[in-house]
Coordinates of C-alpha atoms and ligand atoms in Angstrom, one line a residue:
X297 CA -46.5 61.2 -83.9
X298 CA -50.0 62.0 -83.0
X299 CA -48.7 63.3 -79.1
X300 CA -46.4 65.2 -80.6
X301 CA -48.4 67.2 -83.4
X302 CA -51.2 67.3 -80.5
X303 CA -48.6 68.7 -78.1
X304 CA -47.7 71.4 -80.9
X305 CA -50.9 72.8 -81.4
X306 CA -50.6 75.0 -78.1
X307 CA -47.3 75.9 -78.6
X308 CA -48.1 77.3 -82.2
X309 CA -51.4 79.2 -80.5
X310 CA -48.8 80.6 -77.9
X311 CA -46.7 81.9 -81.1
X312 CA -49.1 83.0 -82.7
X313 CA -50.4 85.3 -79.7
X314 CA -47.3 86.7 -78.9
X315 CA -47.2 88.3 -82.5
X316 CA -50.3 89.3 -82.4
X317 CA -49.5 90.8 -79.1
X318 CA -46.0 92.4 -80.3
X319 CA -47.7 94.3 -83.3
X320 CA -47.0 97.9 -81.5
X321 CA -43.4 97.1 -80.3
X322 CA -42.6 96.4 -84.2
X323 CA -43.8 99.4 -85.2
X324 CA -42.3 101.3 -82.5
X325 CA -45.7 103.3 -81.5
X326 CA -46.0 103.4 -77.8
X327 CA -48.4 101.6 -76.2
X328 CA -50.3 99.7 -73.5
X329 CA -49.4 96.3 -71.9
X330 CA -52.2 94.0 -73.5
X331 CA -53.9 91.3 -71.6
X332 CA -54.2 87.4 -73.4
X333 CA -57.0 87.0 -74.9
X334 CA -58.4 90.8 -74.3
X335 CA -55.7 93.0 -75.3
X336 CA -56.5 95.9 -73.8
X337 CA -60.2 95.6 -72.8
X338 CA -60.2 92.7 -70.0
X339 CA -63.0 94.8 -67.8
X340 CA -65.5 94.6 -70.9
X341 CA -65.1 90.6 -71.2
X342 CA -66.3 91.1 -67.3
X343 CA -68.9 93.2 -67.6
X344 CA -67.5 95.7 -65.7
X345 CA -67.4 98.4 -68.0
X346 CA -69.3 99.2 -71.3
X347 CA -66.9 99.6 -74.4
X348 CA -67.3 103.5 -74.3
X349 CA -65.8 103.5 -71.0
X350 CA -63.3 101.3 -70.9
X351 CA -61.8 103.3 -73.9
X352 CA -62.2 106.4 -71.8
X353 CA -60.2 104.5 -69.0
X354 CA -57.6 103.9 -71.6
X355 CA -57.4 107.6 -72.4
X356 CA -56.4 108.2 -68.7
X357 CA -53.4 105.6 -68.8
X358 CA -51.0 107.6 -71.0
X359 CA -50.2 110.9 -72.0
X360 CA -48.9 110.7 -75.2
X361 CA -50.7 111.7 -78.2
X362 CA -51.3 108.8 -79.8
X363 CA -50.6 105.2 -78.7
X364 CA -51.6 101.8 -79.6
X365 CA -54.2 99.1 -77.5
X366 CA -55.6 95.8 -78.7
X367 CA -59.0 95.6 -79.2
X368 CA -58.9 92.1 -78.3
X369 CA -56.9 90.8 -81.5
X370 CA -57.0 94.1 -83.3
X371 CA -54.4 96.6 -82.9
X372 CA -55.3 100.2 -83.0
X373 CA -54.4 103.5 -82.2
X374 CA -56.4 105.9 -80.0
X375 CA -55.8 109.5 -80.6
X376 CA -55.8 111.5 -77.3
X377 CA -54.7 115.0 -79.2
X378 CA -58.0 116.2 -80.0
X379 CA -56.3 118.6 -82.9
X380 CA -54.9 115.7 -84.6
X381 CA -58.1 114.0 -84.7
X382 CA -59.7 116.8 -85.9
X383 CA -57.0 116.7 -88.8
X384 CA -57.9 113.1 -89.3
X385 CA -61.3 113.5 -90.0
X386 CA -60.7 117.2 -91.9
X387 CA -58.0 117.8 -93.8
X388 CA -56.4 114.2 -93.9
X389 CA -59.9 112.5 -94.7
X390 CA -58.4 111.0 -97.8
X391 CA -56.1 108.8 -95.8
X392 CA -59.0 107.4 -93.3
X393 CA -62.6 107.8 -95.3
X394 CA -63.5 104.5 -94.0
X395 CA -65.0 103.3 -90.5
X396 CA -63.8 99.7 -90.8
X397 CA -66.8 98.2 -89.0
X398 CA -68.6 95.0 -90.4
X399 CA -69.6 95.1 -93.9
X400 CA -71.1 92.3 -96.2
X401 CA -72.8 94.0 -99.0
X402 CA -73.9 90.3 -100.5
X403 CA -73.6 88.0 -97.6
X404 CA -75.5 90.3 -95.1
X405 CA -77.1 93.4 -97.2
X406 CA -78.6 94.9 -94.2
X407 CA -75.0 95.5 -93.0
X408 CA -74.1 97.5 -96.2
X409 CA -75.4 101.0 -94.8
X410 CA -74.2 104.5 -94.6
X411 CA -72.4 103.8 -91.0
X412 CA -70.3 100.5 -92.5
X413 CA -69.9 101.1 -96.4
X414 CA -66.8 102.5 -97.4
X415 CA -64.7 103.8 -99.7
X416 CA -67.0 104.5 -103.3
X417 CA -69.9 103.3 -102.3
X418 CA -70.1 104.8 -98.8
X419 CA -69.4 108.6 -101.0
X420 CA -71.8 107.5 -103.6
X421 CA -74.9 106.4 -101.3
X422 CA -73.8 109.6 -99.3
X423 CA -74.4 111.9 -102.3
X424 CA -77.3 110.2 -102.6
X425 CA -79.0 111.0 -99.2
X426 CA -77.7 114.2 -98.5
X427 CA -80.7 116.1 -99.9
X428 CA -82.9 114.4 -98.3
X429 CA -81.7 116.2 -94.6
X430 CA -81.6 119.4 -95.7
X431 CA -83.1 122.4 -93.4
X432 CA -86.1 123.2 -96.2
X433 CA -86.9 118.7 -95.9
X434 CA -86.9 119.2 -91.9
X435 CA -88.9 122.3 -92.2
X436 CA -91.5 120.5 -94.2
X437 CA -91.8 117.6 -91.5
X438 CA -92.5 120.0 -88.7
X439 CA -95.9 119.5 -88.7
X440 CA -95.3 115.5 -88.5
X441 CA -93.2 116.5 -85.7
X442 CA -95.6 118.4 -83.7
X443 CA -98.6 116.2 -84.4
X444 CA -96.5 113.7 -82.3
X445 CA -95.8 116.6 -79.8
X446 CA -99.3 116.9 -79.0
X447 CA -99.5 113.2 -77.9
X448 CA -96.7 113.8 -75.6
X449 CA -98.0 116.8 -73.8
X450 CA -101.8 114.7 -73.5
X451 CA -99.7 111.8 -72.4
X452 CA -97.9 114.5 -69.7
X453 CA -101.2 116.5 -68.6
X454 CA -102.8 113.4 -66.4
X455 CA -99.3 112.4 -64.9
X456 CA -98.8 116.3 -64.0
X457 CA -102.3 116.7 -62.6
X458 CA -101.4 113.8 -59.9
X459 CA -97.5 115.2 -59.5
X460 CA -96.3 111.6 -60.2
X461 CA -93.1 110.3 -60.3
X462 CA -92.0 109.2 -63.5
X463 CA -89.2 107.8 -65.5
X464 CA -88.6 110.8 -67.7
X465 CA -86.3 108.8 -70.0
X466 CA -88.5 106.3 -70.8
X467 CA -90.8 109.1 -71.6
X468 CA -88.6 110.6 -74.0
X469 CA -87.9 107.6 -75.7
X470 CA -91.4 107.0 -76.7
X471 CA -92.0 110.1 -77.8
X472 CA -88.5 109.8 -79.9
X473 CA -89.5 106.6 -81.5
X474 CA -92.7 108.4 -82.4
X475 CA -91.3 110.8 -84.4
X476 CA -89.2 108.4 -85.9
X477 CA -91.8 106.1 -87.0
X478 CA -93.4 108.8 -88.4
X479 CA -90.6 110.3 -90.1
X480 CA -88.5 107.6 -91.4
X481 CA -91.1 104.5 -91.7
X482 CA -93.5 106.8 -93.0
X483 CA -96.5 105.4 -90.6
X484 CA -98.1 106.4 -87.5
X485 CA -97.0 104.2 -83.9
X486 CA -98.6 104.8 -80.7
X487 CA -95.2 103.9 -78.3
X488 CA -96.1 107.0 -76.3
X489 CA -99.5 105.5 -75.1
X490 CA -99.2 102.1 -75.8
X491 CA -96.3 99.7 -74.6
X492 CA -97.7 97.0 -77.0
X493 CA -97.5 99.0 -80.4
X494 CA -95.3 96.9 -82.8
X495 CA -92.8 99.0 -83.5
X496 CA -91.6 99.6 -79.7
X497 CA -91.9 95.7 -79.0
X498 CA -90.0 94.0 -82.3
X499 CA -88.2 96.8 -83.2
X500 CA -86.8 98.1 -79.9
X501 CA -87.1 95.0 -77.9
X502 CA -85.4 92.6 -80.4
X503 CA -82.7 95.1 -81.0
X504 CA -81.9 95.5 -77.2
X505 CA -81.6 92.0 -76.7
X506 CA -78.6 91.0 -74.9
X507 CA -78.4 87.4 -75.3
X508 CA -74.9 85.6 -76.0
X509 CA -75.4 85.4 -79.8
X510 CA -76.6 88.8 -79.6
X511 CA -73.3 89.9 -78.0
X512 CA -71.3 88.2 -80.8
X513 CA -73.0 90.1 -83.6
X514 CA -72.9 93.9 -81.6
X515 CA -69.1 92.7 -81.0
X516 CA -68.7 91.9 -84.4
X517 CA -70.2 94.6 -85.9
X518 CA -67.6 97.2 -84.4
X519 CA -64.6 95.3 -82.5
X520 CA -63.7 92.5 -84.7
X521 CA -65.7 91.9 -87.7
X522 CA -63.6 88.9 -88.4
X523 CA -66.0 87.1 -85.6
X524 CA -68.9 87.6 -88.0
X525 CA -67.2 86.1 -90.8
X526 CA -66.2 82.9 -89.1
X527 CA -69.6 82.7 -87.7
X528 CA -71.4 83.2 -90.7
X529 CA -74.1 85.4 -88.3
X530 CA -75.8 88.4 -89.7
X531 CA -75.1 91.8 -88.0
X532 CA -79.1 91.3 -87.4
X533 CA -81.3 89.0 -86.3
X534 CA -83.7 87.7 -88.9
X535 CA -86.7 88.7 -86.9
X536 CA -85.8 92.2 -87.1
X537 CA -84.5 92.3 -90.9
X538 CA -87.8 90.9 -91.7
X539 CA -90.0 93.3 -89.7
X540 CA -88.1 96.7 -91.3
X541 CA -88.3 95.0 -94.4
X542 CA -92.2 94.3 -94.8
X543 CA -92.9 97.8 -93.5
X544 CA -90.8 99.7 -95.9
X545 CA -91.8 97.5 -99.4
X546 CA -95.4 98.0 -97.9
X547 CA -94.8 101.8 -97.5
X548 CA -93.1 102.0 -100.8
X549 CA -95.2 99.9 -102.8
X550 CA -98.6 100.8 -101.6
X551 CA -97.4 105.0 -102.1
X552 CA -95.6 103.9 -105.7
X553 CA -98.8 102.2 -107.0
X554 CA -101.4 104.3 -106.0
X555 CA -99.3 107.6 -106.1
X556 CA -100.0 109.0 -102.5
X557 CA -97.5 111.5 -101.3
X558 CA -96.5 112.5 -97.5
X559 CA -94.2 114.5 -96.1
X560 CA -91.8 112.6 -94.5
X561 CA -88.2 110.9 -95.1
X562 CA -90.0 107.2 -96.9
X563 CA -91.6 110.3 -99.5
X564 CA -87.8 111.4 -100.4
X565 CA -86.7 107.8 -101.3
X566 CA -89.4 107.2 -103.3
X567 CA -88.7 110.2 -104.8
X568 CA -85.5 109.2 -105.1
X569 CA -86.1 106.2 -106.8
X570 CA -88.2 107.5 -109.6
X571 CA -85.7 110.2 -110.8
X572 CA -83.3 107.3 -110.8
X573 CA -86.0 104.9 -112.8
X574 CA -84.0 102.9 -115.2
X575 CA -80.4 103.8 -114.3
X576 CA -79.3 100.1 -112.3
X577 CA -76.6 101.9 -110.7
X578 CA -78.2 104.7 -109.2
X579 CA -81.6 103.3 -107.8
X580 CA -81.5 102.3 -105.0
X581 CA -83.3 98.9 -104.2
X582 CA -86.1 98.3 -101.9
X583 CA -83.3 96.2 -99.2
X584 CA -81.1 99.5 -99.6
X585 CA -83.8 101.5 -98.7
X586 CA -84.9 99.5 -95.5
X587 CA -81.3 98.7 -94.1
X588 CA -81.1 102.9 -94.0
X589 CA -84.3 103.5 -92.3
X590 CA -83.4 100.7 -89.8
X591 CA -79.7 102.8 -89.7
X592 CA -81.4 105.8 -88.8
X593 CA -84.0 104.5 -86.0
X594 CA -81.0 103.2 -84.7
X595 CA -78.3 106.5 -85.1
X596 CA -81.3 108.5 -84.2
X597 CA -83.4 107.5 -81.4
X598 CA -81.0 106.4 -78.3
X599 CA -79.2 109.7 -79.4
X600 CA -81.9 112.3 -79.2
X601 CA -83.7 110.7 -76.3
X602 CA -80.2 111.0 -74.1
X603 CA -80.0 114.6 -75.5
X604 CA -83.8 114.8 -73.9
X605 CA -83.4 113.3 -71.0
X606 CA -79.7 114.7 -69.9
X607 CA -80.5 118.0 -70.4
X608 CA -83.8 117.8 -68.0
X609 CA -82.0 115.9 -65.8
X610 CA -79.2 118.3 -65.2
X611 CA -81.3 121.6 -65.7
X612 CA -83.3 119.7 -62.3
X613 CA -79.8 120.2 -60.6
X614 CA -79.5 123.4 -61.6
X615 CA -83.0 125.1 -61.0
X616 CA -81.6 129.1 -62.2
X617 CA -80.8 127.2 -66.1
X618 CA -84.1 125.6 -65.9
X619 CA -85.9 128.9 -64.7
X620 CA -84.2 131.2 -67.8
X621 CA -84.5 128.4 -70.4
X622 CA -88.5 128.5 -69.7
X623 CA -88.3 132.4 -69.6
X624 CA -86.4 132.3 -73.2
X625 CA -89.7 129.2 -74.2
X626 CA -92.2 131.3 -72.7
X627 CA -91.2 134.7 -74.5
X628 CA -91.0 133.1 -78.3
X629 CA -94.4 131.5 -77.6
X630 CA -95.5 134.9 -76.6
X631 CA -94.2 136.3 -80.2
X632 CA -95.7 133.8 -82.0
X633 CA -99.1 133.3 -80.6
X634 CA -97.9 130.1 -79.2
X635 CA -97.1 128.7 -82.0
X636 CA -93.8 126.4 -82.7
X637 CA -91.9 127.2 -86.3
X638 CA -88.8 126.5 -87.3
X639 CA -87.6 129.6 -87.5
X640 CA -88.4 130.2 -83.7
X641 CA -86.7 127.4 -82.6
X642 CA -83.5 127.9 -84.3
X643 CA -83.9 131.5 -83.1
X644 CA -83.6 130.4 -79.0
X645 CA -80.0 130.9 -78.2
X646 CA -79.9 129.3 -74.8
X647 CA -82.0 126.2 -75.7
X648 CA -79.0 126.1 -78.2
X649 CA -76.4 126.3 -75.5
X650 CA -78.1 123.8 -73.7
X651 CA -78.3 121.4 -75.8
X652 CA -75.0 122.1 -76.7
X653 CA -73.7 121.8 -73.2
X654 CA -75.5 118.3 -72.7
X655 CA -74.2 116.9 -76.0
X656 CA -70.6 118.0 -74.2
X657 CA -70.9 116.2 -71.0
X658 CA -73.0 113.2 -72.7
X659 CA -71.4 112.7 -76.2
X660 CA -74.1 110.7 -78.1
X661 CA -71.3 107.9 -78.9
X662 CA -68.7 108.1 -76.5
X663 CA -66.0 107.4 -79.2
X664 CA -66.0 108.1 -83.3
X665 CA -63.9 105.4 -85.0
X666 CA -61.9 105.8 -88.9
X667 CA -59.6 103.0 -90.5
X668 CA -56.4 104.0 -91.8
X669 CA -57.0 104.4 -95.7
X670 CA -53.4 104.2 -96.5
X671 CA -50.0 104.9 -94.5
X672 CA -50.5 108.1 -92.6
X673 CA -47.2 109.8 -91.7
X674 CA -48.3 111.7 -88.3
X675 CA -47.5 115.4 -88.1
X676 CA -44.5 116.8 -86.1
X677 CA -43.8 113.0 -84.9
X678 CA -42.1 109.8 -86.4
X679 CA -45.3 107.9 -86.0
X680 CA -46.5 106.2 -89.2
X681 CA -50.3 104.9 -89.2
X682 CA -50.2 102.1 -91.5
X683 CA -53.1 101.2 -93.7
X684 CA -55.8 98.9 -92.5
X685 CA -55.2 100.4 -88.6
X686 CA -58.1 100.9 -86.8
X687 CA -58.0 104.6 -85.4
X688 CA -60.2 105.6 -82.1
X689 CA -61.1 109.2 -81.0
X690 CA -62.1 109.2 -77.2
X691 CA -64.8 111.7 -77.9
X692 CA -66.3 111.5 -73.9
X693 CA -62.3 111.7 -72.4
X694 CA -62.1 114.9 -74.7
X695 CA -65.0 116.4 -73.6
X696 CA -64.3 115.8 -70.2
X697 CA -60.7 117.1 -69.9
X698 CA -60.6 120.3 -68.3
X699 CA -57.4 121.5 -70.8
X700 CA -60.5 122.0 -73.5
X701 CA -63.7 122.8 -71.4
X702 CA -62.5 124.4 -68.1
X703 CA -64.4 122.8 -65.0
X704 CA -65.8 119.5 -67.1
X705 CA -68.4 118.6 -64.5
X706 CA -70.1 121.3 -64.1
X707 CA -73.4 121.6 -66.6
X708 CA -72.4 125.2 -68.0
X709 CA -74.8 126.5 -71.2
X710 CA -73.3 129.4 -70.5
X711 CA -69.5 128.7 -71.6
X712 CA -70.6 128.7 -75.4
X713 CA -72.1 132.1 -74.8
X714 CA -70.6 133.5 -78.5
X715 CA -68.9 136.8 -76.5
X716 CA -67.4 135.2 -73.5
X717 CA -67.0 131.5 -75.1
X718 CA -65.1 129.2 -72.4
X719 CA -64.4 126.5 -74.4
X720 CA -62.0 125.3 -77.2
X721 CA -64.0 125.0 -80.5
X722 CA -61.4 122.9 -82.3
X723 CA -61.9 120.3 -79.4
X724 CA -66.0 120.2 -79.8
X725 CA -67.3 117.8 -82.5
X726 CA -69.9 115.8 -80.6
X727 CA -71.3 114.8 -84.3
X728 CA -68.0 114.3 -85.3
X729 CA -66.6 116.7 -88.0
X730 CA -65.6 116.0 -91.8
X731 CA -67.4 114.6 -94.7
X732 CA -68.3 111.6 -92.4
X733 CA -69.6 113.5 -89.9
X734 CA -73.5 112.3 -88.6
X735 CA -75.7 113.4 -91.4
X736 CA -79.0 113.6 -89.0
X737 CA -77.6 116.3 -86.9
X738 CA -80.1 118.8 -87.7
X739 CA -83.3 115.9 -87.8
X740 CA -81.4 115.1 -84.3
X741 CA -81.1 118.3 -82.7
X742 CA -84.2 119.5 -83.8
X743 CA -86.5 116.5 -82.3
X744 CA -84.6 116.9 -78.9
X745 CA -85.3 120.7 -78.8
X746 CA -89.4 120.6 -79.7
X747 CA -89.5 117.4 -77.2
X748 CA -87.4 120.3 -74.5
X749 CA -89.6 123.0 -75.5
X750 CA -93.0 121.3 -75.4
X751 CA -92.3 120.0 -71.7
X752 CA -90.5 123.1 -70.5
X753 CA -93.3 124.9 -71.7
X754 CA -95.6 123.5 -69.6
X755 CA -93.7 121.1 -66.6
X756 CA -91.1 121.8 -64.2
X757 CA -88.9 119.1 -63.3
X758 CA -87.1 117.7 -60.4
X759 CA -84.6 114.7 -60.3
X760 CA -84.9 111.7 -57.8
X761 CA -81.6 111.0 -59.5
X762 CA -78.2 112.6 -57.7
X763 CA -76.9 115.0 -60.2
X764 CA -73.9 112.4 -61.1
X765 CA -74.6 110.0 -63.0
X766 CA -72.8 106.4 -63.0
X767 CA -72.5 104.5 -65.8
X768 CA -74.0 101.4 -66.1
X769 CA -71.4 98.6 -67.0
X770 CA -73.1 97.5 -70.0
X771 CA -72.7 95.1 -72.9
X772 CA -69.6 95.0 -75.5
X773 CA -70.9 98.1 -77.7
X774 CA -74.2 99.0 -79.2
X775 CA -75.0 99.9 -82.2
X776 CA -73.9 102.9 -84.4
X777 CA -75.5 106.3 -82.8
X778 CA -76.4 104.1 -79.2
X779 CA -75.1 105.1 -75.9
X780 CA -73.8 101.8 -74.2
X781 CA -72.3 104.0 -71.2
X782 CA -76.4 105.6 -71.2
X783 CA -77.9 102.3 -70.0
X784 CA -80.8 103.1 -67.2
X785 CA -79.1 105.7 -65.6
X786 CA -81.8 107.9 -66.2
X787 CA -83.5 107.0 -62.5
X788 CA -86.6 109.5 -62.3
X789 CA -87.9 112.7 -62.4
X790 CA -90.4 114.2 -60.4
X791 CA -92.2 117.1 -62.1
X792 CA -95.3 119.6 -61.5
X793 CA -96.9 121.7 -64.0
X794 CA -96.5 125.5 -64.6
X795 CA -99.3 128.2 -63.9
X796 CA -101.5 129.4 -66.6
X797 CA -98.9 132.3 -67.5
X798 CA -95.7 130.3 -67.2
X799 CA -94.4 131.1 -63.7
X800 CA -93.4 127.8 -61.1
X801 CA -96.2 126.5 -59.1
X802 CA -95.4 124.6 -55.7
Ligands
HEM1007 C1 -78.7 114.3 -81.0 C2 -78.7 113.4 -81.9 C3 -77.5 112.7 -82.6 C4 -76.2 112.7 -82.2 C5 -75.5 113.2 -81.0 C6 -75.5 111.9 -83.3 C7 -74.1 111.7 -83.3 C8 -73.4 111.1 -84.3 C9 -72.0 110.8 -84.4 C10 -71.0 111.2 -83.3 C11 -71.7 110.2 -85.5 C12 -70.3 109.7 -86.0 C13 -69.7 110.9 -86.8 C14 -68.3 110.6 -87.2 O1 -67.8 109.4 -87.2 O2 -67.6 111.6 -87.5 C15 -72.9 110.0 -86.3 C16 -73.0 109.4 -87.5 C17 -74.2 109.2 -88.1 N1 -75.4 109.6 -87.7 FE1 -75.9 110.7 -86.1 N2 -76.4 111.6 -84.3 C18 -77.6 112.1 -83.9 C19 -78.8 111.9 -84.6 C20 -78.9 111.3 -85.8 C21 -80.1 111.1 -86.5 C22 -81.5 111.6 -86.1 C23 -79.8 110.3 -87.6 C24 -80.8 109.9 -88.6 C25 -80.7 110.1 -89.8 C26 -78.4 110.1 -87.6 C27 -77.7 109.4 -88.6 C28 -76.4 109.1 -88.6 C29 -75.7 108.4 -89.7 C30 -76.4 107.8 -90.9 C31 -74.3 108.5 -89.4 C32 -73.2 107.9 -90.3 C33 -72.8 108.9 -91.4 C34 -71.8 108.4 -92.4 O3 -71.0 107.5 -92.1 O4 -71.8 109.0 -93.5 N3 -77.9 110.6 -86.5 N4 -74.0 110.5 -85.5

């Protein structure tokens, strides 16, 4: 009896698979052949290919509109029709307002941020933080911004002096985190200086850790939060929790009890919390606060250092971009005395190309994700999305297809020049578009174009790096706002400083 039952227990797994396996060809969506036990993302398991580009691989395989992969067990459909998924994430939000991703508000509260919550909560906690990114917020932490601009450009002036080679992304990085730190945690790091400051060993160390358990919970987290369930792992590692944690009931307590104010992003949730003061269902606790200040060092620092660090790299191919961004740096610090404001940032029209271009070519994620709401019947098709679905837009194969952005390789500011605009906008959303769009897009963009101007200002750059880059295979997927596809391709770049008046010495 024993054999026999023992004997069973494949046979049943076998079963079991093949449903799993035959989820597409009962709902009559087309799809791709699926692999046991990786569905559709077999190169990933191998380390061959991060997850961002094995879904861009995917994108290539078929030409339909929508079809259906596995993402290991988990069926889903990846749009390649960049209209539809603009209608997705627009006009249709009401069907897919969710992301799907891992999500335990009491077993795991660090996982219950704006990225993961859904439905209610996600639109309430929204509401909540919206005010707090608004232009007049990021205009006040300008100064905050630029006191951590001045350490980069002292950190710069010795390595220019001796024409050094240096990693440039690493650079970046630092003085990302900086601002960051500054910003969001309300407290002053040294990462640029100093590779032992706290905050750049726990925080970014720990959270780049690649070990097997750590590959579990990043997989988890996005590809099949079922694995965290059965686990019973937080998204997190304790270590990490912990450390965000004591520095933001520090920050808050210390500023609460003896009312001190600063201008920065730990000031707005404190202010928050106090016109809020007695209402248990709109304050927001101490462990909400932390686990979305820990969201946005991790949404915004892998993002805005790429946006740094492409854009130098590929203005060092292309020395004619580099040359008139500078001119265009060098004329509004003329106007203003050599001052940076706000206004004349937002007023440089080819920085703003620029970094549009590089956020084109190197989408901060490489794919924006929704879960099907409820049944979805697909325009001018017989497709039906069913509810629960898992729904991927290939936001790097979009940018990348010539149909949308004639000649995708080349590094063109110039095609979202407004009159002769060689692009098509309804195919452009590298912060994704929709009420769930990214809500740090202007802290983003704005921290990548004072690191730009402050080094343009003063360095010229050249790459050691060919101007293609090759994506490192990497691990599963990263976390929300990371690049996996990004990892160390950043090589070097050799730079040497600009004259007293701006023009190109050597
Ligand atoms: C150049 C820099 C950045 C890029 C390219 C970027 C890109 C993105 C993208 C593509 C999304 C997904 C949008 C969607 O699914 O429709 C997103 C979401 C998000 N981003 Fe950013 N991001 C950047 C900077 C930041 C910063 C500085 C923060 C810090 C506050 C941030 C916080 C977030 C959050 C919280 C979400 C989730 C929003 C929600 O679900 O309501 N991002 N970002």
């Amino acid at each position: 009896m024993f054999v026999y039952t023992f004997a069973l227990v494949p046979v049943a797994i076998f079963l079991l698979l093949r449903y799993i396996y035959s989820h597409w060809e009962r709902y009559g969506v087309p799809h791709l052949k699926p692999e046991i036990p990786y569905g559709n993302l077999r190169t990933v398991v191998e380390k061959k290919e991060s997850f961002g580009i094995a879904i861009n691989n995917l994108y290539h395989r078929s030409t339909d509109r929508l079809f259906g992969v596995y993402l290991f067990f988990r069926p889903a459909i990846l749009v390649r029709d960049p209209y539809l998924a603009k209608r997705i994430m627009v006009n249709d939000f009401q069907n897919f307002h969710d992301r799907g991703v891992y999500c335990n508000e009491k077993g795991d509260p660090f996982s219950a941020n704006l990225f993961a919550l859904s439905g209610e909560k996600w639109k309430n906690l929204r509401a909540k933080l919206t005010p707090t990114f608004t232009s007049g917020q990021l205009r006040n932490m300008l100064p905050t911004l630029l006191d951590v601009g001045n350490k980069l450009i002292d950190r710069m002036n010795p390595v220019a002096d001796e024409k050094a080679v240096v990693d440039m992304r690493d650079i970046a990085s630092r003085f990302v985190l900086d601002t960051i730190a500054s910003v969001f945690f309300g407290f002053e790091a040294d990462c640029i200086n100093n590779s032992d400051d706290p905050f750049l060993k726990t925080l970014v160390q720990t959270s780049q850790r690649r070990s097997f358990v750590d590959n579990i919970r990043t997989s988890g987290v996005f590809i099949c939060p079922g694995l965290l369930k059965l686990t019973r792992l937080t998204s997190l590692p304790t270590v990490l929790i912990n450390f965000v944690m004591d520095i933001i009931t520090h920050q808050i307590d210390h500023r609460e009890k003896n009312k001190i104010t600063r201008k920065d992003f730990v000031q707005l949730l404190i202010d928050l919390r106090r016109d809020a003061a007695g209402n248990a269902e709109k304050v927001l606790s101490i462990e909400q606060c932390a686990a979305n200040v820990f969201l946005f060092y991790i949404a915004g620092s892998e993002t805005s250092t790429a946006a740094i660090s492409f854009t130098l790299h590929e203005l060092s191919h292309r020395p004619e971009a580099m040359a008139k961004l500078q001119q265009e740096i060098d004329e509004m610090m003329e106007r203003n005395n050599g001052e940076i404001t706000y206004d004349s940032i937002n007023e440089m029209k080819y920085l703003d190309m620029c970094v549009k271009e590089t956020l084109r070519k190197y989408p901060g994620l490489p794919i924006l994700n929704r879960e099907c709401t409820s049944d979805y019947a697909v325009p001018d098709s017989d497709i039906v999305i069913r509810k629960g679905t898992q729904v991927i837009i290939p936001l790097l194969s979009i940018s990348m297809n010539e149909k949308y952005f004639p000649d995708p390789e080349l590094y063109s500011p110039e095609r979202f020049e407004e009159a002769t605009k060689n692009y098509d906008s309804d195919a452009y959303y590298p912060f994704g578009v929709g009420p769930r769009n990214c809500i740090g897009l202007r802290q983003g963009v704005l921290v990548s174009k004072i690191g730009l101007v402050l080094l343009l200002s003063k360095y010229n750059f050249q790459s050691t790096t060919p101007a293609k880059v090759e994506f490192a295979a990497a691990t599963p997927v990263r976390n929300p706002g990371t690049r996996a596809q990004n990892d160390g391709l950043m090589g070097k770049s050799h730079f040497h400083q600009l004259n007293a008046n701006g023009g190109v010495t050597g």
